[in-house]
Amino acid sequence: MSHPEKISQDLPFLTSLRHNLHAHPELGFEEERTSGIVATLLEEAGITVHRGLGKTGVVGTLQVGNGTRRIGLRADMDALAMPEKGKRPYKSTIPGKMHACGHDGHTTMLLGAARQLAATRGFSGIVHFIFQPAEEGRGGAKRMVEEGLFDLFPCDAVYGLHNMPGLDVDEMAVVEGPQLASSDSWRITFRGTGTHGAKPHLGKDPITAAATFLSSLQTIIGRVVDPLQPAVVSACSLQAGDPKALNVIPDTVEIGGTARAYTPEVRDQLEQEIGRLAQGTAAMYGIAVDYQFERRIPPVVNNPDATARALKAATAVFGEKVLTRFPPSTAGDDFAFFGQNAPGCYVWLGNGPAIDGALHHNTAYDFNDDAIASGVAFWTTLVEQELE
């Protein structure tokens, strides 16, 4: 029986599993039910299971033959803290939680590949199936690494896969170099002297300072960063005063936002320039300022050798529908921490059209079940080719 036939036989089960996971979303480090299902299915397939890495992470290890090469395949498991507004039979049963990025599909596809590979055993070497918690900003990958992921499960290469609305389910993008930006947070507090709104000369107005800072913020991108280097700086939070006290100039204004870059040099530049602009604005208005820049997630940059291996597998599965030119995303993914510890490649699998504009992190988004077979076939082929 060919791989497509075997995968087709497993599709009803995998589709039902995906719907089950979708209906029971869990946030980062809370994936107790999900990780329990993952561990049980891996064990039933005869795969050695390690639980509890990164609190709710699961790693399944399958060794076949005497091959010495070791690779890791990663799927994320967590959902998002947002309501689901789409109408579907398997809609989230947990208010305020939703699989709005397709991690239910990612988990399902890797489980499907694990089941196939455990049954066919058509390779020689070691594959680690890494089911990661808390990708959505809670630091799951970093925690798994800190708790010894690559010490316990050494990898000669590590691979990640993410769905991409807008690409067909029989399309995949495999591109060398930057795929996702760094994702960092910054916070600024301007500290002035509050006073009566009718007597601004008796205080030091932090709101005017904040307005100057915000209006100047994009000069970092437009006039400081090399125009050939992509970067994003966005202010996303502003806290000042009380709408019930419109005659009071407050003591402080708090501003927070995000910064994104594809290279370490531009990342350093953004941290320095946001702080320089904040300090300069504070000096201009004679007030104090506090500045914090939190480095959260490095950029995801595909390694040339790992990318070539992934491209070979993708071509075997998708033929001419493999894209080797595809724009990187300014979103972030903590798969970057895995890529810092082993040569990595992160690929994009088509999720079909974005129905009603439902892209990632949209209340109407849903993973496309028609992509399950494609994802399972890619993972299975990658392992069998790389561990031939």
mmCIF file of N, CA, C and O in Angstrom, residues 288-333:
data_model
loop_
_atom_site.group_PDB
_atom_site.id
_atom_site.type_symbol
_atom_site.label_atom_id
_atom_site.label_comp_id
_atom_site.label_asym_id
_atom_site.label_seq_id
_atom_site.Cartn_x
_atom_site.Cartn_y
_atom_site.Cartn_z
ATOM 1 N N ALA A 288 11.210 63.154 33.540
ATOM 2 C CA ALA A 288 11.970 61.905 33.635
ATOM 3 C C ALA A 288 11.303 60.828 32.777
ATOM 4 O O ALA A 288 10.123 60.943 32.409
ATOM 5 N N VAL A 289 12.072 59.788 32.472
ATOM 6 C CA VAL A 289 11.524 58.693 31.677
ATOM 7 C C VAL A 289 12.145 57.372 32.118
ATOM 8 O O VAL A 289 13.327 57.305 32.452
ATOM 9 N N ASP A 290 11.339 56.336 32.160
ATOM 10 C CA ASP A 290 11.808 54.969 32.382
ATOM 11 C C ASP A 290 11.631 54.207 31.078
ATOM 12 O O ASP A 290 10.599 54.341 30.395
ATOM 13 N N TYR A 291 12.618 53.392 30.729
ATOM 14 C CA TYR A 291 12.575 52.651 29.468
ATOM 15 C C TYR A 291 12.972 51.203 29.689
ATOM 16 O O TYR A 291 13.979 50.919 30.344
ATOM 17 N N GLN A 292 12.165 50.298 29.166
ATOM 18 C CA GLN A 292 12.473 48.868 29.207
ATOM 19 C C GLN A 292 12.288 48.269 27.814
ATOM 20 O O GLN A 292 11.307 48.583 27.126
ATOM 21 N N PHE A 293 13.216 47.436 27.420
ATOM 22 C CA PHE A 293 13.127 46.718 26.154
ATOM 23 C C PHE A 293 13.302 45.236 26.468
ATOM 24 O O PHE A 293 14.359 44.814 26.957
ATOM 25 N N GLU A 294 12.261 44.461 26.219
ATOM 26 C CA GLU A 294 12.279 43.031 26.558
ATOM 27 C C GLU A 294 12.482 42.203 25.289
ATOM 28 O O GLU A 294 11.637 42.195 24.396
ATOM 29 N N ARG A 295 13.598 41.520 25.233
ATOM 30 C CA ARG A 295 13.882 40.641 24.095
ATOM 31 C C ARG A 295 13.147 39.317 24.314
ATOM 32 O O ARG A 295 13.530 38.527 25.165
ATOM 33 N N ARG A 296 12.138 39.088 23.502
ATOM 34 C CA ARG A 296 11.280 37.929 23.717
ATOM 35 C C ARG A 296 11.625 36.760 22.792
ATOM 36 O O ARG A 296 11.908 35.673 23.250
ATOM 37 N N ILE A 297 11.580 36.980 21.483
ATOM 38 C CA ILE A 297 11.778 35.891 20.538
ATOM 39 C C ILE A 297 12.733 36.358 19.435
ATOM 40 O O ILE A 297 12.500 37.392 18.812
ATOM 41 N N PRO A 298 13.793 35.598 19.161
ATOM 42 C CA PRO A 298 14.687 35.962 18.055
ATOM 43 C C PRO A 298 14.003 35.713 16.715
ATOM 44 O O PRO A 298 12.946 35.070 16.641
ATOM 45 N N PRO A 299 14.599 36.189 15.617
ATOM 46 C CA PRO A 299 14.037 35.884 14.301
ATOM 47 C C PRO A 299 14.217 34.416 13.946
ATOM 48 O O PRO A 299 15.150 33.753 14.423
ATOM 49 N N VAL A 300 13.310 33.890 13.134
ATOM 50 C CA VAL A 300 13.450 32.538 12.588
ATOM 51 C C VAL A 300 14.173 32.658 11.252
ATOM 52 O O VAL A 300 13.671 33.310 10.325
ATOM 53 N N VAL A 301 15.352 32.049 11.165
ATOM 54 C CA VAL A 301 16.173 32.123 9.954
ATOM 55 C C VAL A 301 16.490 30.697 9.504
ATOM 56 O O VAL A 301 17.129 29.939 10.230
ATOM 57 N N ASN A 302 16.048 30.340 8.318
ATOM 58 C CA ASN A 302 16.227 28.977 7.820
ATOM 59 C C ASN A 302 17.666 28.705 7.412
ATOM 60 O O ASN A 302 18.254 29.425 6.608
ATOM 61 N N ASN A 303 18.215 27.633 7.958
ATOM 62 C CA ASN A 303 19.568 27.184 7.657
ATOM 63 C C ASN A 303 19.643 26.632 6.232
ATOM 64 O O ASN A 303 18.737 25.918 5.796
ATOM 65 N N PRO A 304 20.695 26.936 5.472
ATOM 66 C CA PRO A 304 20.770 26.483 4.078
ATOM 67 C C PRO A 304 20.683 24.970 3.904
ATOM 68 O O PRO A 304 19.949 24.473 3.041
ATOM 69 N N ASP A 305 21.425 24.198 4.705
ATOM 70 C CA ASP A 305 21.419 22.739 4.538
ATOM 71 C C ASP A 305 20.065 22.155 4.916
ATOM 72 O O ASP A 305 19.505 21.319 4.184
ATOM 73 N N ALA A 306 19.497 22.579 6.054
ATOM 74 C CA ALA A 306 18.189 22.068 6.460
ATOM 75 C C ALA A 306 17.116 22.462 5.453
ATOM 76 O O ALA A 306 16.196 21.677 5.166
ATOM 77 N N THR A 307 17.240 23.659 4.889
ATOM 78 C CA THR A 307 16.266 24.095 3.889
ATOM 79 C C THR A 307 16.341 23.234 2.638
ATOM 80 O O THR A 307 15.309 22.879 2.053
ATOM 81 N N ALA A 308 17.547 22.892 2.214
ATOM 82 C CA ALA A 308 17.709 22.041 1.034
ATOM 83 C C ALA A 308 17.067 20.674 1.265
ATOM 84 O O ALA A 308 16.430 20.104 0.360
ATOM 85 N N ARG A 309 17.201 20.142 2.461
ATOM 86 C CA ARG A 309 16.601 18.838 2.781
ATOM 87 C C ARG A 309 15.073 18.937 2.797
ATOM 88 O O ARG A 309 14.369 18.057 2.291
ATOM 89 N N ALA A 310 14.565 20.021 3.391
ATOM 90 C CA ALA A 310 13.112 20.208 3.420
ATOM 91 C C ALA A 310 12.568 20.423 2.013
ATOM 92 O O ALA A 310 11.482 19.927 1.670
ATOM 93 N N LEU A 311 13.303 21.143 1.197
ATOM 94 C CA LEU A 311 12.869 21.401 -0.174
ATOM 95 C C LEU A 311 12.797 20.109 -0.980
ATOM 96 O O LEU A 311 11.865 19.904 -1.774
ATOM 97 N N LYS A 312 13.749 19.217 -0.776
ATOM 98 C CA LYS A 312 13.733 17.928 -1.469
ATOM 99 C C LYS A 312 12.474 17.144 -1.119
ATOM 100 O O LYS A 312 11.804 16.583 -1.996
ATOM 101 N N ALA A 313 12.134 17.110 0.172
ATOM 102 C CA ALA A 313 10.929 16.391 0.597
ATOM 103 C C ALA A 313 9.672 17.068 0.068
ATOM 104 O O ALA A 313 8.733 16.407 -0.400
ATOM 105 N N ALA A 314 9.627 18.401 0.144
ATOM 106 C CA ALA A 314 8.456 19.133 -0.337
ATOM 107 C C ALA A 314 8.251 18.910 -1.829
ATOM 108 O O ALA A 314 7.118 18.733 -2.295
ATOM 109 N N THR A 315 9.335 18.898 -2.589
ATOM 110 C CA THR A 315 9.229 18.671 -4.029
ATOM 111 C C THR A 315 8.703 17.286 -4.331
ATOM 112 O O THR A 315 7.907 17.088 -5.265
ATOM 113 N N ALA A 316 9.122 16.293 -3.536
ATOM 114 C CA ALA A 316 8.634 14.929 -3.728
ATOM 115 C C ALA A 316 7.135 14.837 -3.488
ATOM 116 O O ALA A 316 6.436 14.044 -4.127
ATOM 117 N N VAL A 317 6.613 15.656 -2.584
ATOM 118 C CA VAL A 317 5.187 15.601 -2.238
ATOM 119 C C VAL A 317 4.355 16.535 -3.123
ATOM 120 O O VAL A 317 3.297 16.162 -3.627
ATOM 121 N N PHE A 318 4.836 17.762 -3.318
ATOM 122 C CA PHE A 318 4.027 18.796 -3.972
ATOM 123 C C PHE A 318 4.437 19.093 -5.414
ATOM 124 O O PHE A 318 3.748 19.838 -6.103
ATOM 125 N N GLY A 319 5.565 18.548 -5.850
ATOM 126 C CA GLY A 319 6.003 18.763 -7.224
ATOM 127 C C GLY A 319 6.245 20.224 -7.528
ATOM 128 O O GLY A 319 6.951 20.935 -6.797
ATOM 129 N N GLU A 320 5.650 20.699 -8.616
ATOM 130 C CA GLU A 320 5.869 22.072 -9.058
ATOM 131 C C GLU A 320 5.153 23.107 -8.194
ATOM 132 O O GLU A 320 5.329 24.312 -8.402
ATOM 133 N N LYS A 321 4.372 22.656 -7.238
ATOM 134 C CA LYS A 321 3.625 23.605 -6.401
ATOM 135 C C LYS A 321 4.396 23.980 -5.132
ATOM 136 O O LYS A 321 3.822 24.462 -4.158
ATOM 137 N N VAL A 322 5.723 23.768 -5.162
ATOM 138 C CA VAL A 322 6.578 24.234 -4.075
ATOM 139 C C VAL A 322 7.095 25.626 -4.433
ATOM 140 O O VAL A 322 7.641 25.832 -5.515
ATOM 141 N N LEU A 323 6.921 26.557 -3.512
ATOM 142 C CA LEU A 323 7.391 27.923 -3.723
ATOM 143 C C LEU A 323 8.744 28.098 -3.039
ATOM 144 O O LEU A 323 8.894 27.789 -1.856
ATOM 145 N N THR A 324 9.714 28.573 -3.783
ATOM 146 C CA THR A 324 11.025 28.857 -3.202
ATOM 147 C C THR A 324 11.240 30.357 -3.024
ATOM 148 O O THR A 324 12.293 30.777 -2.551
ATOM 149 N N ARG A 325 10.252 31.136 -3.407
ATOM 150 C CA ARG A 325 10.230 32.576 -3.141
ATOM 151 C C ARG A 325 8.898 32.886 -2.474
ATOM 152 O O ARG A 325 7.831 32.672 -3.050
ATOM 153 N N PHE A 326 8.967 33.376 -1.252
ATOM 154 C CA PHE A 326 7.764 33.683 -0.492
ATOM 155 C C PHE A 326 8.142 34.726 0.543
ATOM 156 O O PHE A 326 9.164 34.586 1.230
ATOM 157 N N PRO A 327 7.366 35.791 0.691
ATOM 158 C CA PRO A 327 7.767 36.868 1.598
ATOM 159 C C PRO A 327 7.772 36.413 3.055
ATOM 160 O O PRO A 327 6.870 35.694 3.498
ATOM 161 N N PRO A 328 8.793 36.818 3.817
ATOM 162 C CA PRO A 328 8.800 36.492 5.241
ATOM 163 C C PRO A 328 7.679 37.218 5.970
ATOM 164 O O PRO A 328 7.136 38.203 5.483
ATOM 165 N N SER A 329 7.346 36.707 7.137
ATOM 166 C CA SER A 329 6.284 37.302 7.941
ATOM 167 C C SER A 329 6.884 38.162 9.046
ATOM 168 O O SER A 329 7.942 37.839 9.587
ATOM 169 N N THR A 330 6.202 39.253 9.385
ATOM 170 C CA THR A 330 6.648 40.068 10.513
ATOM 171 C C THR A 330 6.103 39.542 11.841
ATOM 172 O O THR A 330 6.371 40.119 12.892
ATOM 173 N N ALA A 331 5.329 38.456 11.766
ATOM 174 C CA ALA A 331 4.948 37.770 13.008
ATOM 175 C C ALA A 331 6.176 37.062 13.565
ATOM 176 O O ALA A 331 7.228 36.993 12.923
ATOM 177 N N GLY A 332 6.064 36.550 14.781
ATOM 178 C CA GLY A 332 7.164 35.827 15.404
ATOM 179 C C GLY A 332 6.752 34.416 15.766
ATOM 180 O O GLY A 332 5.568 34.098 15.861
ATOM 181 N N ASP A 333 7.739 33.554 15.955
ATOM 182 C CA ASP A 333 7.488 32.176 16.382
ATOM 183 C C ASP A 333 8.692 31.720 17.186
ATOM 184 O O ASP A 333 9.835 31.852 16.733
#
